[in-house]
Each structure stands twice: as C-alpha cells, then as structure tokens.
CSV table of C-alpha atoms in Angstrom, one decimal:
chain,number,residue,atom,x,y,z
A,144,MET,CA,224.5,38.3,132.3
A,145,SER,CA,223.0,41.5,133.9
A,146,GLN,CA,220.0,41.3,136.2
A,147,ASN,CA,217.8,42.9,133.6
A,148,SER,CA,218.8,40.5,130.9
A,149,GLN,CA,217.9,37.6,133.3
A,150,TYR,CA,214.4,39.0,133.8
A,151,LYS,CA,214.0,39.5,130.1
A,152,GLU,CA,215.0,36.0,129.5
A,153,GLU,CA,212.6,34.6,132.0
A,154,GLN,CA,209.7,36.7,130.5
A,155,LEU,CA,210.5,35.5,127.0
A,156,GLY,CA,210.7,31.8,128.2
A,157,GLU,CA,207.3,32.2,129.8
A,158,ILE,CA,205.7,33.6,126.7
A,159,PHE,CA,207.0,30.8,124.6
A,160,SER,CA,205.5,28.3,127.1
A,161,LEU,CA,202.2,30.0,127.2
A,162,GLU,CA,201.9,30.1,123.4
A,163,SER,CA,202.3,26.3,123.6
A,164,ILE,CA,199.8,25.9,126.4
A,165,TYR,CA,197.2,28.3,125.2
A,166,PRO,CA,197.5,28.4,121.3
A,167,ASP,CA,194.0,29.7,120.8
A,168,GLU,CA,193.5,31.8,124.0
A,169,LEU,CA,196.8,33.7,124.0
A,170,GLU,CA,197.0,37.1,122.2
A,171,VAL,CA,200.3,39.2,122.3
A,172,LEU,CA,199.4,42.9,122.2
A,173,GLU,CA,202.9,44.4,122.6
A,174,GLU,CA,206.5,43.1,122.7
A,175,GLU,CA,208.4,46.3,123.6
A,176,PRO,CA,209.4,47.7,125.9
A,177,PHE,CA,207.8,44.9,127.9
A,178,HIS,CA,205.5,42.2,126.7
A,179,GLN,CA,201.8,42.9,127.0
A,180,PHE,CA,199.3,40.0,126.3
A,181,LYS,CA,195.9,38.8,127.2
A,182,LEU,CA,194.3,35.3,127.8
A,183,HIS,CA,190.7,34.3,127.6
A,184,VAL,CA,189.4,32.4,130.6
A,185,LYS,CA,186.0,30.9,131.2
A,186,SER,CA,183.9,28.6,133.3
A,187,GLU,CA,183.4,25.0,132.2
A,188,GLY,CA,180.4,24.7,129.8
A,189,HIS,CA,180.4,28.4,129.0
A,190,ASP,CA,178.1,29.3,126.1
A,191,GLU,CA,177.8,33.0,125.3
A,192,GLU,CA,174.8,32.5,123.0
A,193,GLU,CA,172.8,30.6,125.6
A,194,GLY,CA,174.0,32.8,128.4
A,195,ILE,CA,175.6,29.8,130.3
A,196,GLY,CA,178.7,30.4,132.4
A,197,TYR,CA,181.1,33.3,133.0
A,198,ALA,CA,184.1,34.4,130.9
A,199,CYS,CA,186.6,37.3,130.7
A,200,ASP,CA,190.0,38.3,129.3
A,201,LEU,CA,193.0,38.7,131.6
A,202,LYS,CA,195.4,41.3,130.4
A,203,PHE,CA,198.9,41.0,131.8
A,204,THR,CA,201.8,43.5,131.4
A,205,TYR,CA,205.3,42.6,132.6
A,206,THR,CA,207.2,45.0,134.8
A,207,PRO,CA,210.9,45.6,134.4
A,208,THR,CA,211.8,43.2,137.2
A,209,TYR,CA,209.0,40.6,136.7
A,210,PRO,CA,208.8,37.9,138.2
A,211,GLU,CA,210.5,39.6,141.2
A,212,GLU,CA,207.4,41.9,141.2
A,213,ILE,CA,203.9,41.0,140.2
A,214,PRO,CA,202.7,41.9,136.6
A,215,VAL,CA,200.0,44.5,136.0
A,216,ILE,CA,196.7,42.6,135.9
A,217,GLU,CA,193.5,43.9,134.2
A,218,ILE,CA,190.2,42.2,133.7
A,219,MET,CA,188.5,42.9,130.3
A,220,ASP,CA,185.5,42.0,128.2
A,221,ASP,CA,183.7,40.2,131.0
A,222,LEU,CA,180.6,38.2,130.3
A,223,GLY,CA,178.1,37.7,133.0
A,224,LEU,CA,180.1,39.1,135.9
A,225,ASP,CA,178.9,42.1,138.0
A,226,ASP,CA,181.1,44.8,139.5
A,227,GLU,CA,181.3,43.0,142.9
A,228,GLN,CA,182.4,39.7,141.3
A,229,LEU,CA,185.1,41.5,139.2
A,230,GLU,CA,186.5,43.2,142.3
A,231,ARG,CA,186.7,39.9,144.0
A,232,LEU,CA,188.3,38.2,141.1
A,233,LYS,CA,191.0,40.9,140.9
A,234,ASP,CA,191.8,40.6,144.6
A,235,ARG,CA,192.1,36.9,144.3
A,236,LEU,CA,194.5,37.1,141.3
A,237,GLU,CA,196.7,39.8,143.1
A,238,LYS,CA,196.9,37.6,146.1
A,239,GLU,CA,197.9,34.7,144.1
A,240,ALA,CA,200.5,36.7,142.4
A,241,GLU,CA,202.0,37.9,145.7
A,242,ASP,CA,202.2,34.2,146.8
A,243,ASN,CA,204.3,33.4,143.7
A,244,LEU,CA,206.8,36.2,143.7
A,245,GLY,CA,210.1,35.2,142.4
A,246,MET,CA,208.7,32.6,139.9
A,247,VAL,CA,206.9,33.0,136.6
A,248,MET,CA,203.3,33.0,137.5
A,249,ILE,CA,201.0,33.5,134.5
A,250,PHE,CA,200.1,29.9,134.2
A,251,SER,CA,199.2,29.8,137.9
A,252,LEU,CA,197.1,33.1,137.6
A,253,VAL,CA,195.1,31.7,134.6
A,254,SER,CA,194.4,28.5,136.4
A,255,THR,CA,193.3,30.4,139.5
A,256,ALA,CA,191.0,32.5,137.5
A,257,ASN,CA,189.5,29.4,135.7
A,258,GLU,CA,189.0,27.7,139.1
A,259,TRP,CA,187.3,30.9,140.5
A,260,LEU,CA,184.9,31.3,137.6
A,261,ASN,CA,183.9,27.7,137.9
A,262,ASN,CA,183.1,28.1,141.5
A,263,GLU,CA,181.1,31.3,141.0
A,264,TRP,CA,179.1,29.6,138.2
A,265,ASP,CA,178.4,26.7,140.4
A,266,ALA,CA,177.2,29.0,143.2
A,267,GLU,CA,175.0,30.8,140.6
A,268,LEU,CA,173.4,27.6,139.5
A,269,ARG,CA,172.7,26.6,143.1
A,270,HIS,CA,171.1,30.0,143.7
A,271,ARG,CA,169.0,29.5,140.6
A,272,ASP,CA,167.9,26.0,141.7
A,273,GLU,CA,166.9,27.4,145.2
A,274,GLU,CA,165.0,30.2,143.8
A,275,ALA,CA,163.1,27.8,141.5
A,276,GLU,CA,162.4,25.4,144.4
A,277,ARG,CA,161.2,28.5,146.5
A,278,LYS,CA,158.8,29.7,143.7
A,279,ILE,CA,157.4,26.1,143.4
A,280,PHE,CA,156.9,25.9,147.2
A,281,GLU,CA,155.1,29.3,147.3
A,282,ALA,CA,152.9,28.2,144.5
A,283,GLU,CA,152.0,25.1,146.3
A,284,GLU,CA,151.4,26.9,149.5
A,285,ALA,CA,149.0,29.5,147.7
A,286,GLU,CA,147.2,26.7,146.2
A,287,LYS,CA,146.7,24.9,149.6
A,288,ASN,CA,145.5,28.2,151.1
A,289,LYS,CA,142.8,28.5,148.4
A,290,CYS,CA,141.5,25.0,149.3
A,291,HIS,CA,141.9,25.1,153.1
A,292,GLY,CA,141.9,28.8,154.0
A,293,THR,CA,144.4,30.4,156.3
A,294,ALA,CA,145.5,28.5,159.4
A,295,VAL,CA,144.1,30.1,162.6
A,296,THR,CA,146.6,31.5,165.0
A,297,VAL,CA,146.1,33.5,168.2
A,298,GLU,CA,147.3,36.7,166.5
A,299,ASN,CA,145.2,36.5,163.3
A,300,PHE,CA,142.1,35.5,165.4
A,301,LEU,CA,142.5,38.5,167.7
A,302,ARG,CA,142.9,40.7,164.7
A,303,TRP,CA,139.8,39.2,163.0
A,304,LYS,CA,137.8,39.6,166.3
A,305,ALA,CA,138.7,43.3,166.6
A,306,GLU,CA,137.7,44.0,163.1
A,307,PHE,CA,134.4,42.1,163.6
A,308,ASP,CA,133.6,43.9,166.8
A,309,ALA,CA,134.2,47.2,165.2
A,310,GLU,CA,131.9,46.4,162.3
A,311,ILE,CA,129.1,45.3,164.6
A,312,ALA,CA,129.5,48.4,166.7
A,313,ALA,CA,129.3,50.6,163.6
A,314,LEU,CA,126.0,48.8,162.5
A,315,LYS,CA,124.4,49.2,165.9
A,316,LYS,CA,125.3,52.9,166.4
A,317,PRO,CA,122.4,54.2,164.1
A,318,GLU,CA,120.0,51.9,165.8
A,319,ARG,CA,120.8,53.1,169.3
A,320,GLU,CA,120.7,56.7,168.1
A,321,ASP,CA,117.2,56.2,166.7
A,322,LYS,CA,116.1,54.3,169.8
A,323,ASP,CA,117.4,57.2,172.0
A,324,LYS,CA,115.3,59.7,170.1
A,325,LYS,CA,112.0,57.7,170.6
A,326,LEU,CA,109.7,58.8,173.5
A,327,THR,CA,107.5,56.6,175.5
A,328,GLY,CA,103.8,57.1,175.5
A,329,ARG,CA,103.8,58.7,178.8
A,330,GLU,CA,106.7,61.0,177.8
A,331,LEU,CA,104.7,62.1,174.7
A,332,PHE,CA,101.6,62.6,176.9
A,333,MET,CA,103.4,64.7,179.4
A,334,VAL,CA,105.3,66.7,176.8
A,335,ASP,CA,102.1,67.7,174.8
A,336,LYS,CA,99.7,68.9,177.6
A,337,SER,CA,97.3,70.4,175.1
A,338,MET,CA,96.1,66.8,174.6
A,339,ILE,CA,94.8,66.8,178.1
A,340,GLU,CA,93.3,70.3,177.8
A,341,SER,CA,91.5,69.6,174.6
A,342,ASP,CA,90.0,66.3,176.0
A,343,LEU,CA,88.7,68.1,179.2
A,344,LYS,CA,87.1,71.0,177.1
A,345,PHE,CA,85.4,68.4,174.9
A,346,LEU,CA,83.8,66.8,177.9
A,347,GLU,CA,82.9,70.2,179.6
A,348,ASP,CA,81.2,71.3,176.4
A,349,GLY,CA,78.9,68.3,176.6
A,350,GLY,CA,80.5,66.4,173.8
A,351,GLU,CA,79.5,62.8,172.9
A,352,VAL,CA,80.1,60.5,175.6
A,353,VAL,CA,83.1,58.3,175.1
A,354,ARG,CA,83.4,54.9,176.6
A,355,VAL,CA,87.0,54.0,177.5
A,356,ASP,CA,88.2,50.5,177.9
A,357,GLU,CA,90.3,50.8,181.1
A,358,SER,CA,92.0,47.6,180.3
A,359,LEU,CA,94.0,49.4,177.7
A,360,PHE,CA,95.8,51.2,180.5
A,361,GLN,CA,97.9,49.1,182.7
A,362,ASP,CA,98.0,51.8,185.5
A,363,LEU,CA,96.2,55.1,185.3
A,364,GLU,CA,98.5,56.4,188.0
A,365,ASP,CA,101.4,56.2,185.4
A,366,LEU,CA,99.8,59.0,183.5
A,367,GLY,CA,100.8,61.3,186.3
A,368,LEU,CA,97.3,63.0,186.5
A,369,ASP,CA,96.1,64.4,189.8
A,370,ASP,CA,93.0,63.0,191.5
A,371,GLU,CA,90.9,66.1,190.7
A,372,LEU,CA,91.2,65.7,187.0
A,373,VAL,CA,90.4,61.9,187.2
A,374,SER,CA,87.3,62.6,189.3
A,375,ASP,CA,86.0,65.3,187.0
A,376,GLY,CA,86.4,63.1,184.0
A,377,SER,CA,84.4,60.3,185.6
A,378,ASP,CA,81.3,62.4,186.5
C-alpha cells in the first residue's frame, strides 16, 4: 500500500467514525479530491432564540498527507462571538492540532472547541453577574447619599471652602466699592468751600441770627477752620 493510500484510508476511517459520533452535527461538503466537512459546536445550554450561549460551525478540509499535517480549519456561522474571541478560538484549535500530529484529530478538535465555548460562556455569565451586582451597589450608594449627603473629606471640604470664600468675596466687593466712594462730613465740607463762604456772607449781610447747638459738633477743630473765621462768626 502506497503512502498516499494509507493517508486516504485513515481519512475515510475517521469520516466513518465521525458520522457515528455526530449524526446530526456532521455535514459532508465535498469528497473529492479531499474530504471537506463541517461540524456544529456549541456551549452547554445554548439557545439561539433566547440569546443564551455561544455556537459556531467548524469547517475542516483534509490535506493530502493528513494526519501527518494539520487540516485546514475555518470557523463559520458563529453566534454571539466577537472577532477577538474567534481569533483566540482559532489559535487554540491550531495549537491542539499541532499537538496531535500523526493521529486523526477531528474528534479532539471538536471536543476542544466545545470545552472552549463552555469556558467562554461561563466567563460571560460571571461578567454579567458582576455587572448586575455593581449596578445594584451603585444604586444603593446613590440612595444612601440622598439620605445622608456626601461624606466630608479633607479634599472636598477644602474645595467647598474655596468656593464659599470666593462667593463671599464677590458679594462684598460692591459694598466695599460703595463704601470707598462715600466721603465723611469733614471731607464734604472741605471739598465744597462755597458752603463756608455763603454762610459768612449771610452773617455779614445782617441775616437772621441762627443759634447753633454746639453739642452737635464733637470738635470744632476738626472742621479745620482758622481762628479768625471762628471769632468773626461769634461776634
């Protein structure tokens, strides 16, 4: 028996075994020049309508010297898997094939794919549970904050104080500006000297005597009037 005939015999024997093991999952696509077929694999509990689990088809093509070299492996019609997962699955199957060189390996590759899909789906379920728990925790924390307010820390207290001081400074600024614009009685008196001149002229012209309550002035000297003006006014 030639070497090629031996490879062909091994390939046909494997196809016969696979048809017995996977009567519903195996679909032969071509028989010549080399067998080409696909097998459906899925995670446990997979339900396409409910969106539960992962699934895909594995397409195998024998090479002339299979099983001395690995078959061509393609992943088709995947359900629920993203590109990164498909790449990892392909790498995992090719590594498994390399480890089984010299032996028929399709059953081993299908078993590896099923196990990989189960592990990926379990990881997805754990991720979903963690996300659900996180959202519940965040909702509970938000509810607590509504009732008790935000916990005071050094950082948020300093931030609040800086904002508060800035608001107070902004409110006081117009008040300071108005205060700065106001003049004292003495300043007004000194600025408008015409007030002094008009009062003196009134007295010189013999105007009606006006009695002044000196107690209204705390200190006449604060007016800054010279002695001559004060004495003339008292005569």
